[in-house]
XYZ file of C-alpha atoms in Angstrom:
306
model
C -28.374 48.495 10.880
C -26.135 48.964 13.941
C -22.509 47.923 13.761
C -20.511 47.873 16.985
C -16.907 49.031 17.044
C -15.656 45.863 18.767
C -16.811 43.666 15.879
C -15.388 46.074 13.297
C -12.023 46.156 15.079
C -12.090 42.369 15.169
C -12.616 42.199 11.391
C -9.647 44.547 10.917
C -7.460 42.414 13.206
C -8.412 39.181 11.425
C -7.773 40.780 8.024
C -4.333 41.904 9.175
C -3.309 38.598 10.821
C -5.176 36.294 8.377
C -6.288 34.304 11.439
C -9.438 34.363 13.567
C -7.441 32.990 16.501
C -4.747 35.687 16.330
C -7.342 38.364 15.600
C -9.285 37.323 18.699
C -6.121 37.423 20.802
C -5.235 40.856 19.478
C -8.679 42.160 20.457
C -8.663 40.262 23.804
C -11.660 38.089 22.916
C -12.268 34.391 23.447
C -12.083 32.419 20.188
C -15.718 31.289 20.457
C -16.901 34.850 21.066
C -14.838 36.131 18.141
C -16.185 33.467 15.767
C -19.767 34.320 16.803
C -19.165 38.022 16.230
C -17.865 37.350 12.724
C -20.800 35.032 11.939
C -23.326 37.563 13.284
C -21.744 40.352 11.256
C -21.774 38.267 8.070
C -25.454 37.440 8.662
C -26.295 41.080 9.297
C -24.476 42.294 6.186
C -25.577 39.363 4.039
C -22.067 38.701 2.739
C -19.174 36.364 3.491
C -16.234 38.252 4.952
C -13.630 35.493 5.150
C -12.924 32.285 3.275
C -11.751 29.624 5.705
C -8.502 27.966 4.619
C -6.405 25.183 6.163
C -3.845 27.707 7.387
C -6.125 30.571 8.369
C -8.576 32.785 6.531
C -8.537 34.901 3.369
C -10.570 38.149 3.213
C -13.198 38.361 0.483
C -13.697 41.417 -1.719
C -16.620 42.378 0.530
C -14.272 42.212 3.526
C -11.670 44.386 1.791
C -14.356 46.990 1.069
C -15.480 46.871 4.719
C -11.885 47.199 5.942
C -11.406 50.385 3.869
C -14.388 51.916 5.630
C -13.198 50.720 9.039
C -9.840 52.426 8.500
C -11.603 55.580 7.389
C -13.783 55.374 10.498
C -10.687 55.037 12.696
C -9.198 58.140 11.093
C -12.434 60.076 11.693
C -12.609 58.914 15.304
C -9.009 59.942 15.858
C -9.712 63.375 14.383
C -12.849 63.649 16.514
C -10.941 62.777 19.677
C -8.093 65.172 18.877
C -10.459 68.035 18.160
C -12.593 67.505 21.277
C -9.493 67.205 23.503
C -8.330 70.567 22.181
C -11.330 72.239 23.809
C -9.941 71.126 27.188
C -6.725 72.944 26.283
C -8.515 76.222 25.633
C -9.245 75.871 21.912
C -12.631 77.461 21.152
C -13.180 76.267 17.611
C -11.778 74.641 14.497
C -11.925 76.353 11.118
C -11.447 74.087 8.093
C -10.369 76.063 5.028
C -10.033 74.779 1.470
C -8.275 76.991 -1.063
C -6.821 76.750 -4.541
C -3.083 76.937 -5.164
C -3.198 80.485 -6.504
C -4.844 81.906 -3.389
C -2.365 80.062 -1.154
C 0.572 81.375 -3.203
C -0.686 84.942 -3.645
C -2.727 86.341 -0.799
C -4.045 83.910 1.795
C -1.019 83.285 4.108
C -0.739 86.817 5.598
C -4.505 86.966 6.134
C -4.449 83.577 7.855
C -1.562 84.702 10.035
C -3.366 87.902 11.036
C -6.587 86.027 11.782
C -4.738 83.378 13.781
C -2.989 86.042 15.828
C -6.269 87.832 16.531
C -8.092 84.552 17.331
C -5.438 82.374 18.923
C -8.068 80.018 20.388
C -9.322 78.987 16.948
C -7.433 76.157 15.293
C -7.036 76.492 11.514
C -6.508 73.685 9.015
C -5.875 74.378 5.329
C -6.244 72.048 2.341
C -4.932 72.760 -1.161
C -7.551 71.830 -3.820
C -8.633 72.963 -7.267
C -11.321 75.657 -7.411
C -13.960 73.085 -8.384
C -12.875 70.790 -5.548
C -12.927 73.689 -3.094
C -16.533 74.513 -3.954
C -17.609 70.878 -3.651
C -15.824 70.495 -0.291
C -17.612 73.520 1.152
C -21.019 72.590 -0.270
C -20.731 69.050 1.099
C -19.563 70.148 4.550
C -15.984 68.871 4.303
C -14.695 72.427 4.653
C -16.159 75.443 6.456
C -14.790 78.102 4.114
C -13.434 78.012 0.586
C -11.227 80.389 -1.387
C -11.353 79.911 -5.146
C -11.457 81.664 -8.496
C -14.665 82.260 -10.398
C -16.850 80.999 -11.953
C -19.189 79.843 -9.236
C -20.028 76.220 -10.040
C -22.238 75.335 -7.063
C -25.350 77.354 -6.186
C -25.319 75.921 -2.643
C -22.653 78.460 -1.745
C -22.856 82.001 -0.434
C -19.985 83.983 -1.937
C -18.129 87.267 -1.335
C -15.367 88.880 -3.436
C -12.012 88.451 -1.702
C -9.008 89.608 -3.758
C -8.105 90.506 -7.328
C -5.431 88.582 -9.163
C -3.650 88.663 -12.488
C -2.106 85.888 -14.532
C 1.397 86.342 -15.884
C 3.710 84.401 -18.193
C 6.933 82.768 -17.091
C 9.551 82.056 -19.773
C 13.192 80.874 -19.701
C 15.769 83.679 -19.709
C 16.979 82.619 -23.146
C 13.742 82.254 -25.054
C 12.321 83.511 -28.341
C 9.984 85.804 -26.351
C 12.757 87.183 -24.133
C 13.030 90.964 -24.162
C 9.297 91.524 -24.540
C 7.247 93.142 -21.769
C 3.977 91.464 -22.674
C 2.625 88.685 -24.827
C -0.764 87.597 -26.152
C -2.144 84.156 -25.450
C -2.243 83.482 -29.191
C 1.538 83.909 -29.340
C 2.006 81.496 -26.431
C 0.175 78.727 -28.279
C 3.191 78.368 -30.570
C 5.188 76.988 -27.626
C 4.977 74.043 -25.243
C 3.199 74.921 -22.029
C 4.034 73.750 -18.527
C 0.953 73.823 -16.348
C -0.828 72.594 -13.283
C -2.606 69.277 -13.079
C -5.972 68.716 -14.791
C -8.793 70.481 -12.985
C -6.814 73.600 -12.031
C -8.857 76.688 -12.897
C -6.090 78.444 -14.879
C -5.459 75.303 -16.892
C -9.152 74.929 -17.718
C -9.382 78.606 -18.639
C -6.475 78.285 -21.069
C -8.032 75.241 -22.737
C -11.264 77.176 -23.273
C -9.434 80.184 -24.697
C -7.395 77.969 -27.033
C -10.614 76.403 -28.349
C -12.070 79.875 -29.004
C -8.994 80.605 -31.112
C -9.366 77.319 -32.974
C -6.092 76.078 -31.526
C -4.997 73.321 -29.185
C -3.064 73.697 -25.972
C 0.412 72.161 -26.147
C 0.310 71.143 -22.498
C 3.588 69.258 -22.473
C 3.912 68.809 -18.714
C 1.445 69.010 -15.833
C 2.640 69.123 -12.246
C 1.450 70.071 -8.759
C 2.961 73.231 -7.368
C 4.085 76.538 -8.832
C 7.692 76.042 -7.748
C 7.872 72.843 -9.819
C 6.496 74.769 -12.803
C 9.160 77.462 -12.397
C 11.958 74.892 -12.289
C 10.660 73.176 -15.435
C 10.444 76.517 -17.237
C 14.001 77.322 -16.143
C 15.111 73.989 -17.618
C 13.681 75.083 -20.969
C 10.800 72.600 -21.094
C 8.201 75.218 -21.937
C 6.513 78.451 -20.879
C 3.905 78.794 -18.146
C 0.863 80.877 -17.284
C 0.458 81.324 -13.546
C -0.517 83.998 -11.004
C 1.730 87.017 -11.385
C 2.615 87.385 -7.690
C 4.350 84.006 -7.261
C 5.671 84.294 -10.839
C 7.430 87.545 -9.897
C 9.005 85.839 -6.878
C 10.240 82.982 -9.058
C 11.792 85.461 -11.507
C 14.105 86.550 -8.668
C 15.060 82.983 -7.722
C 15.253 81.077 -11.019
C 16.644 81.849 -14.459
C 13.214 82.862 -15.751
C 11.512 86.095 -16.839
C 8.007 87.359 -16.146
C 5.913 88.788 -18.992
C 2.525 90.461 -18.798
C -0.275 88.353 -20.297
C -2.066 90.826 -22.544
C -5.577 89.363 -22.302
C -8.739 90.647 -20.547
C -9.306 87.234 -18.953
C -5.885 87.441 -17.291
C -7.611 89.528 -14.609
C -9.193 87.156 -12.113
C -11.108 87.369 -8.852
C -10.657 85.210 -5.794
C -13.914 84.494 -4.015
C -14.588 83.420 -0.460
C -17.487 80.995 -0.123
C -19.402 79.215 2.627
C -22.373 76.868 2.564
C -25.525 78.964 2.205
C -27.278 79.164 5.581
C -29.469 81.575 7.503
C -26.891 82.211 10.223
C -23.159 81.561 9.983
C -21.361 79.778 12.840
C -19.472 82.297 14.987
C -16.023 81.078 13.910
C -16.928 81.296 10.214
C -18.559 84.700 10.720
C -15.374 86.074 12.300
C -13.265 84.737 9.431
C -15.486 86.162 6.688
C -15.581 89.553 8.440
C -11.771 89.509 8.720
C -11.128 88.691 5.048
C -14.062 90.513 3.433
C -14.759 93.443 5.800
C -16.188 95.780 3.171
C -18.616 93.200 1.754
C -19.821 92.216 5.223
C -20.296 95.898 6.138
C -22.489 96.424 3.059
C -24.538 93.331 3.927
C -25.129 94.575 7.467
C -26.228 97.972 6.181
C -28.673 96.287 3.796
C -30.061 94.240 6.680
C -30.608 97.373 8.762
C -32.386 99.202 5.897
C -34.748 96.248 5.400
């Protein structure tokens, strides 16, 4: 089924103006031609798009669904045009990166800056997602590269170790745990916890560990962003488990203290993943080599020996 852009734009204009006449004028079409386009489209799709009323038209549910896709199509076309135009300005590629909040807060920014400086003709876009969302985005082609914490949830990815990380505990300055250097997760379960939104890898990990201890997680508040977590902890609304690097920065800015989380699972690994393929695109290859040089060197040596 072929749908032309003129007819789709006409549907959008009619939906916005609630009038075939005004929609036709907006799209510079004769009224008769516009009416025929709508009728042909309805016949092709097998649905009614508009209910004719005495003072115009009312979009049907089928029309509203179509309009959502038309707007999405417009956004994609705009992105397509912007990206292609960039090649005329000297841009040689576009690297779409998806990463979880921890990687963005701990280690990714300086590496992105160094890569961008070394490859100034490659445009970089970065999206903040949960580790599970990152893996899905890469596997489905919505991102070229993903940075996330283990475990690997999608076997369609090729993965390299990127950086090590450690979880720490943020508490208010005046708290029952204040003065301690470290704390066990079991001890934390006696207090309200401030955490990231559902789906965040650290949050899921804590739920699993609480279940193993036969306890429940008192997740009092869930927010997006480590800085929001730090401010809530400072206000005395709970304690928080988050990557130690940003937690240490917050301990210098807010009235909070950083404790060591005395658990083996507090040690985490960030992974860099791409969609499994025989040969990586040049832009992706350069990025992986820049962030995981040792792993790529070992792979090349294995290839030579084979």
